[in-house]
Amino acid sequence: MKALTETQVGMFYAVAAYMIWGFSPLYFKYLADLPIYEMLSHRVIWSLLITALMIIFMGRYSVLKSILSQPKKLIFLAISSLLISCNWGVFVWAINNDRMLDASLGYFINPLINVLLGLVFLKESLSRLQWVAVSLALIGVSIQVIALGSLPWISLVLPFSFAFYGLLRKKIKVDALIGFFIETCFIAPVAIYYMFVVANSSTSNMLLNSFTLNSALIFAGVMTAFPLIFFTQAALRLALSTLGFFQYLAPTLLFVFAVVLYDEPLDILKISTFTFIWLGILVFIFEKQISRYCK
C-alpha cells in the first residue's frame, strides 16, 4: 500500500477539521442555556487539559521546550490566542442567539479574505478574476450594510479573526499541538478566574451537575482542540488556495442547519447577499477554467 503524500495527509486533516466545525452548532445549541463566558471557559480549560495529556503521552517535551525558548514565537502565539478567543466567543454567541446564518456568511467570506491578506502581507498578486471574486463579496456585504444601516459585525469579525489567526500560524510554523497548548496557556488564567471566582450560574459548580451535563462540558475540550489542531496540520501541508476549497464545508453545513433545523429567517436581502458571495466563491474556485474559456 502506497504511503500517503503530505498533500493527501493535509487534505485528510482539512476535511476532519471543517466537518467537526460544521457540526459544532448542534453541540453549542444543546448547551445554549449556559452563560457564554462559562461556555468559553470550559472550552479553554478542557482544551488545556486535553492537549497537556497529549503532550505527555506523545513525549513532546523537547518540542515544547524549544518553542518556549523563542520569545518571538511566543509573542506571535500570544496574539494568535487573542484572535482565536475572539473567534470562539463571537461564534458561540451567534449560534446561541439565532444568528447562525450570519456566522455561515462570515465563513463563506473567509477564503476571499485570505486572498486579501495574501495580497497585503505576503505580497501575493491578485488576478483579474480574483479581484472580481472579492468585488462580488464586497457587493454582498454592502447589501447587508445598506439593509441594516450598520456593518454585519458577526459576518466580518468571524472571518477576519480566523484569517489573521491562520496567517500568523502559517508564518511562525509552530507544531500544531504545541502551538495550541501554548495559546490556551495564555488565556487559561482568565478562564480559570472566571470559573472559580466570577461564575455563579446553576451550572457553574460541576459537583452539582448531572453526569450527562458534565460529560458534555468536558467534551468542549474535544470540540475545541481537535479541529484547530487538525486545521493547523492542514495549513502546514497545503497551499492556501487548496485549503480554501475545504473551507466551504463548515459554512455549508451551518447554512443547512440554520434554515432546515432551526428555521432562521432567510429573507430576500439575505438571499441577495448569499447570492453575491456564492458567485464570488464560484469565480474563485473555477478561476483557471474561466480563464481558459475566455481565451
Short mmCIF file of C-alpha atoms in Angstrom, two decimals:
data_model
loop_
_atom_site.label_atom_id
_atom_site.label_comp_id
_atom_site.label_asym_id
_atom_site.label_seq_id
_atom_site.Cartn_x
_atom_site.Cartn_y
_atom_site.Cartn_z
CA MET A 1 0.00 0.00 0.00
CA LYS A 2 1.36 3.42 -1.01
CA ALA A 3 2.17 5.86 1.75
CA LEU A 4 0.07 9.00 1.72
CA THR A 5 1.71 12.14 0.38
CA GLU A 6 1.96 15.25 2.56
CA THR A 7 -0.77 16.85 0.44
CA GLN A 8 -3.12 13.88 0.95
CA VAL A 9 -2.47 13.93 4.70
CA GLY A 10 -3.18 17.67 4.68
CA MET A 11 -6.47 17.09 2.87
CA PHE A 12 -7.50 14.48 5.46
CA TYR A 13 -6.79 16.94 8.28
CA ALA A 14 -8.70 19.71 6.45
CA VAL A 15 -11.82 17.56 5.94
CA ALA A 16 -11.74 16.41 9.59
CA ALA A 17 -11.37 19.97 10.90
CA TYR A 18 -14.13 21.52 8.82
CA MET A 19 -16.57 18.65 9.34
CA ILE A 20 -16.21 18.99 13.12
CA TRP A 21 -16.66 22.76 12.88
CA GLY A 22 -19.65 22.28 10.59
CA PHE A 23 -21.45 20.05 13.09
CA SER A 24 -20.38 22.06 16.16
CA PRO A 25 -23.55 24.24 16.17
CA LEU A 26 -25.57 21.16 17.18
CA TYR A 27 -23.33 20.82 20.24
CA PHE A 28 -23.48 24.51 21.19
CA LYS A 29 -27.26 24.59 20.72
CA TYR A 30 -27.51 21.69 23.18
CA LEU A 31 -25.66 23.82 25.76
CA ALA A 32 -27.38 27.08 24.83
CA ASP A 33 -28.60 27.66 28.41
CA LEU A 34 -25.03 28.10 29.67
CA PRO A 35 -23.80 31.69 30.03
CA ILE A 36 -21.46 32.42 27.13
CA TYR A 37 -18.39 33.19 29.29
CA GLU A 38 -18.92 29.95 31.18
CA MET A 39 -19.05 28.05 27.88
CA LEU A 40 -15.86 29.74 26.68
CA SER A 41 -14.12 29.00 29.98
CA HIS A 42 -14.95 25.31 29.65
CA ARG A 43 -13.60 25.34 26.09
CA VAL A 44 -10.29 26.77 27.27
CA ILE A 45 -9.84 24.74 30.46
CA TRP A 46 -10.68 21.34 28.97
CA SER A 47 -8.68 22.09 25.82
CA LEU A 48 -5.68 22.88 28.02
CA LEU A 49 -6.02 19.61 29.95
CA ILE A 50 -6.53 17.51 26.80
CA THR A 51 -3.56 18.99 24.97
CA ALA A 52 -1.38 18.69 28.09
CA LEU A 53 -2.21 14.97 28.32
CA MET A 54 -1.49 14.54 24.60
CA ILE A 55 1.94 16.18 25.01
CA ILE A 56 2.72 13.92 27.99
CA PHE A 57 1.66 10.68 26.28
CA MET A 58 3.37 11.62 23.00
CA GLY A 59 6.56 12.70 24.74
CA ARG A 60 6.70 16.11 23.05
CA TYR A 61 8.54 17.89 25.88
CA SER A 62 11.57 18.73 23.75
CA VAL A 63 9.42 20.47 21.12
CA LEU A 64 7.61 22.44 23.83
CA LYS A 65 10.89 23.42 25.48
CA SER A 66 12.30 24.56 22.14
CA ILE A 67 9.34 26.86 21.41
CA LEU A 68 9.31 28.25 24.96
CA SER A 69 12.90 29.41 24.41
CA GLN A 70 11.90 31.51 21.37
CA PRO A 71 10.39 34.84 22.58
CA LYS A 72 9.39 35.97 19.08
CA LYS A 73 7.24 32.88 18.53
CA LEU A 74 5.70 33.25 21.99
CA ILE A 75 4.68 36.84 21.19
CA PHE A 76 3.00 35.70 17.98
CA LEU A 77 1.26 32.85 19.83
CA ALA A 78 0.00 35.32 22.44
CA ILE A 79 -1.51 37.41 19.63
CA SER A 80 -2.99 34.36 17.92
CA SER A 81 -4.54 33.27 21.25
CA LEU A 82 -6.42 36.58 21.42
CA LEU A 83 -7.61 36.21 17.83
CA ILE A 84 -8.91 32.68 18.31
CA SER A 85 -10.55 33.60 21.65
CA CYS A 86 -12.41 36.41 19.90
CA ASN A 87 -13.46 33.98 17.16
CA TRP A 88 -14.74 31.40 19.67
CA GLY A 89 -16.73 33.98 21.61
CA VAL A 90 -18.45 35.52 18.61
CA PHE A 91 -19.21 32.11 17.11
CA VAL A 92 -20.85 30.73 20.26
CA TRP A 93 -22.78 33.98 20.76
CA ALA A 94 -24.04 33.85 17.17
CA ILE A 95 -25.17 30.22 17.46
CA ASN A 96 -26.97 30.75 20.77
CA ASN A 97 -28.67 33.96 19.61
CA ASP A 98 -30.14 32.52 16.40
CA ARG A 99 -27.58 34.24 14.17
CA MET A 100 -26.27 31.06 12.54
CA LEU A 101 -26.85 32.44 9.04
CA ASP A 102 -24.62 35.42 9.88
CA ALA A 103 -21.91 33.01 11.04
CA SER A 104 -22.34 30.98 7.86
CA LEU A 105 -21.99 34.12 5.74
CA GLY A 106 -18.82 35.05 7.62
CA TYR A 107 -17.15 31.73 6.95
CA PHE A 108 -18.17 31.81 3.29
CA ILE A 109 -16.32 35.15 3.06
CA ASN A 110 -13.27 33.75 4.90
CA PRO A 111 -11.35 32.34 1.87
CA LEU A 112 -11.76 35.62 -0.02
CA ILE A 113 -10.32 37.48 2.98
CA ASN A 114 -7.40 35.03 2.91
CA VAL A 115 -6.76 36.22 -0.66
CA LEU A 116 -6.70 39.86 0.50
CA LEU A 117 -4.35 39.05 3.39
CA GLY A 118 -2.06 37.28 0.94
CA LEU A 119 -2.05 40.46 -1.15
CA VAL A 120 -1.28 42.76 1.79
CA PHE A 121 1.04 40.69 3.98
CA LEU A 122 2.56 38.06 1.69
CA LYS A 123 2.95 40.34 -1.34
CA GLU A 124 0.88 37.95 -3.46
CA SER A 125 -0.71 39.41 -6.57
CA LEU A 126 -4.39 39.05 -7.45
CA SER A 127 -5.55 38.07 -10.90
CA ARG A 128 -8.40 39.95 -12.55
CA LEU A 129 -10.82 37.15 -11.74
CA GLN A 130 -9.74 37.12 -8.09
CA TRP A 131 -10.48 40.85 -7.97
CA VAL A 132 -13.90 40.06 -9.47
CA ALA A 133 -14.49 37.43 -6.76
CA VAL A 134 -13.53 39.85 -3.97
CA SER A 135 -15.67 42.60 -5.52
CA LEU A 136 -18.72 40.32 -5.64
CA ALA A 137 -18.22 39.53 -1.94
CA LEU A 138 -17.98 43.25 -1.16
CA ILE A 139 -21.25 43.85 -3.01
CA GLY A 140 -22.86 41.11 -0.91
CA VAL A 141 -21.63 42.69 2.33
CA SER A 142 -22.71 46.14 1.10
CA ILE A 143 -26.28 44.89 0.66
CA GLN A 144 -26.34 43.97 4.35
CA VAL A 145 -24.82 47.34 5.32
CA ILE A 146 -27.49 49.23 3.36
CA ALA A 147 -30.29 46.99 4.69
CA LEU A 148 -29.21 47.11 8.34
CA GLY A 149 -27.73 50.61 8.35
CA SER A 150 -24.63 49.16 10.01
CA LEU A 151 -21.85 46.66 9.36
CA PRO A 152 -22.83 42.96 9.71
CA TRP A 153 -20.32 42.60 12.54
CA ILE A 154 -20.67 38.84 13.07
CA SER A 155 -20.09 38.15 9.38
CA LEU A 156 -16.93 40.29 9.46
CA VAL A 157 -15.40 39.55 12.88
CA LEU A 158 -15.52 35.77 12.37
CA PRO A 159 -13.67 35.62 9.03
CA PHE A 160 -11.17 38.40 9.81
CA SER A 161 -10.20 36.94 13.21
CA PHE A 162 -9.81 33.45 11.77
CA ALA A 163 -7.99 34.61 8.63
CA PHE A 164 -5.44 36.55 10.68
CA TYR A 165 -5.12 33.55 13.02
CA GLY A 166 -4.38 31.25 10.07
CA LEU A 167 -1.91 33.76 8.63
CA LEU A 168 0.01 34.01 11.92
CA ARG A 169 0.14 30.24 12.44
CA LYS A 170 1.33 29.70 8.88
CA LYS A 171 4.04 32.36 9.22
CA ILE A 172 5.53 31.14 12.52
CA LYS A 173 5.43 27.43 11.57
CA VAL A 174 4.91 26.08 15.08
CA ASP A 175 3.93 22.45 15.72
CA ALA A 176 0.11 22.32 15.75
CA LEU A 177 -0.36 20.59 19.12
CA ILE A 178 2.36 22.51 20.95
CA GLY A 179 1.25 25.83 19.46
CA PHE A 180 -2.35 25.30 20.52
CA PHE A 181 -1.27 24.24 24.02
CA ILE A 182 0.75 27.44 24.44
CA GLU A 183 -2.17 29.52 23.13
CA THR A 184 -4.52 28.00 25.70
CA CYS A 185 -1.91 28.60 28.42
CA PHE A 186 -2.05 32.32 27.62
CA ILE A 187 -5.84 32.53 28.01
CA ALA A 188 -6.34 29.84 30.69
CA PRO A 189 -5.77 32.19 33.68
CA VAL A 190 -8.74 34.31 32.60
CA ALA A 191 -10.92 31.21 32.11
CA ILE A 192 -9.92 29.72 35.47
CA TYR A 193 -10.52 33.02 37.29
CA TYR A 194 -13.97 33.30 35.71
CA MET A 195 -15.00 29.73 36.58
CA PHE A 196 -13.78 29.77 40.20
CA VAL A 197 -14.35 33.41 41.19
CA VAL A 198 -16.91 35.09 38.93
CA ALA A 199 -19.29 32.38 37.65
CA ASN A 200 -22.40 31.90 39.78
CA SER A 201 -24.89 30.20 37.46
CA SER A 202 -26.77 26.99 38.28
CA THR A 203 -24.29 25.02 36.14
CA SER A 204 -21.00 26.60 37.25
CA ASN A 205 -20.44 24.10 40.11
CA MET A 206 -19.72 20.82 38.35
CA LEU A 207 -20.09 18.88 41.62
CA LEU A 208 -23.81 19.65 41.50
CA ASN A 209 -24.32 18.92 37.79
CA SER A 210 -25.61 15.70 36.27
CA PHE A 211 -23.16 13.22 34.74
CA THR A 212 -24.63 13.93 31.29
CA LEU A 213 -24.13 17.69 31.58
CA ASN A 214 -20.58 17.34 32.91
CA SER A 215 -19.71 14.93 30.09
CA ALA A 216 -20.99 17.47 27.57
CA LEU A 217 -18.97 20.24 29.21
CA ILE A 218 -15.77 18.18 29.18
CA PHE A 219 -16.44 17.38 25.51
CA ALA A 220 -16.00 21.12 24.87
CA GLY A 221 -12.27 20.44 25.01
CA VAL A 222 -12.54 17.86 22.23
CA MET A 223 -14.75 20.12 20.09
CA THR A 224 -12.29 22.98 20.53
CA ALA A 225 -8.85 21.38 20.47
CA PHE A 226 -9.05 18.70 17.81
CA PRO A 227 -10.43 20.68 14.84
CA LEU A 228 -7.99 23.52 15.49
CA ILE A 229 -5.05 21.10 15.70
CA PHE A 230 -6.28 19.40 12.51
CA PHE A 231 -6.63 22.79 10.79
CA THR A 232 -3.09 23.81 11.72
CA GLN A 233 -1.74 20.47 10.48
CA ALA A 234 -3.59 21.03 7.20
CA ALA A 235 -2.33 24.63 6.90
CA LEU A 236 1.27 23.43 7.27
CA ARG A 237 0.83 20.92 4.41
CA LEU A 238 -1.48 22.63 1.92
CA ALA A 239 -1.30 25.73 -0.22
CA LEU A 240 -3.71 28.45 0.93
CA SER A 241 -5.67 28.07 -2.33
CA THR A 242 -6.13 24.32 -1.71
CA LEU A 243 -7.04 24.87 1.93
CA GLY A 244 -9.54 27.50 0.80
CA PHE A 245 -11.50 24.89 -1.14
CA PHE A 246 -12.20 22.85 2.02
CA GLN A 247 -13.28 25.95 3.94
CA TYR A 248 -16.72 25.81 2.33
CA LEU A 249 -17.65 22.57 4.12
CA ALA A 250 -18.33 24.19 7.51
CA PRO A 251 -20.38 27.23 6.34
CA THR A 252 -22.43 24.99 4.03
CA LEU A 253 -23.40 22.80 6.99
CA LEU A 254 -24.07 25.93 9.07
CA PHE A 255 -26.36 27.28 6.36
CA VAL A 256 -28.31 23.99 6.10
CA PHE A 257 -28.72 23.68 9.89
CA ALA A 258 -29.81 27.32 10.22
CA VAL A 259 -32.53 27.05 7.58
CA VAL A 260 -33.66 23.42 7.92
CA LEU A 261 -33.24 22.60 11.63
CA TYR A 262 -33.55 25.97 13.36
CA ASP A 263 -35.87 27.89 10.99
CA GLU A 264 -33.79 31.06 10.88
CA PRO A 265 -35.47 33.58 8.53
CA LEU A 266 -33.97 33.76 5.03
CA ASP A 267 -35.40 36.99 3.58
CA ILE A 268 -34.77 38.44 0.13
CA LEU A 269 -31.91 40.65 1.35
CA LYS A 270 -30.04 37.73 2.88
CA ILE A 271 -30.68 35.65 -0.24
CA SER A 272 -29.22 38.51 -2.32
CA THR A 273 -26.18 38.72 -0.04
CA PHE A 274 -25.53 34.98 -0.18
CA THR A 275 -26.03 35.00 -3.96
CA PHE A 276 -23.25 37.55 -4.47
CA ILE A 277 -20.97 35.72 -2.01
CA TRP A 278 -21.60 32.40 -3.75
CA LEU A 279 -20.95 33.95 -7.16
CA GLY A 280 -17.66 35.28 -5.82
CA ILE A 281 -16.79 31.83 -4.48
CA LEU A 282 -17.59 30.17 -7.83
CA VAL A 283 -15.36 32.65 -9.65
CA PHE A 284 -12.64 32.00 -7.05
CA ILE A 285 -12.88 28.19 -7.29
CA PHE A 286 -13.16 27.95 -11.08
CA GLU A 287 -10.77 30.78 -11.90
CA LYS A 288 -8.49 28.66 -14.11
CA GLN A 289 -11.37 27.13 -16.06
CA ILE A 290 -12.97 30.55 -16.63
CA SER A 291 -9.63 31.99 -17.80
CA ARG A 292 -9.16 29.15 -20.30
CA TYR A 293 -12.73 29.53 -21.58
CA CYS A 294 -12.35 33.31 -22.06
CA LYS A 295 -9.17 32.77 -24.09
#
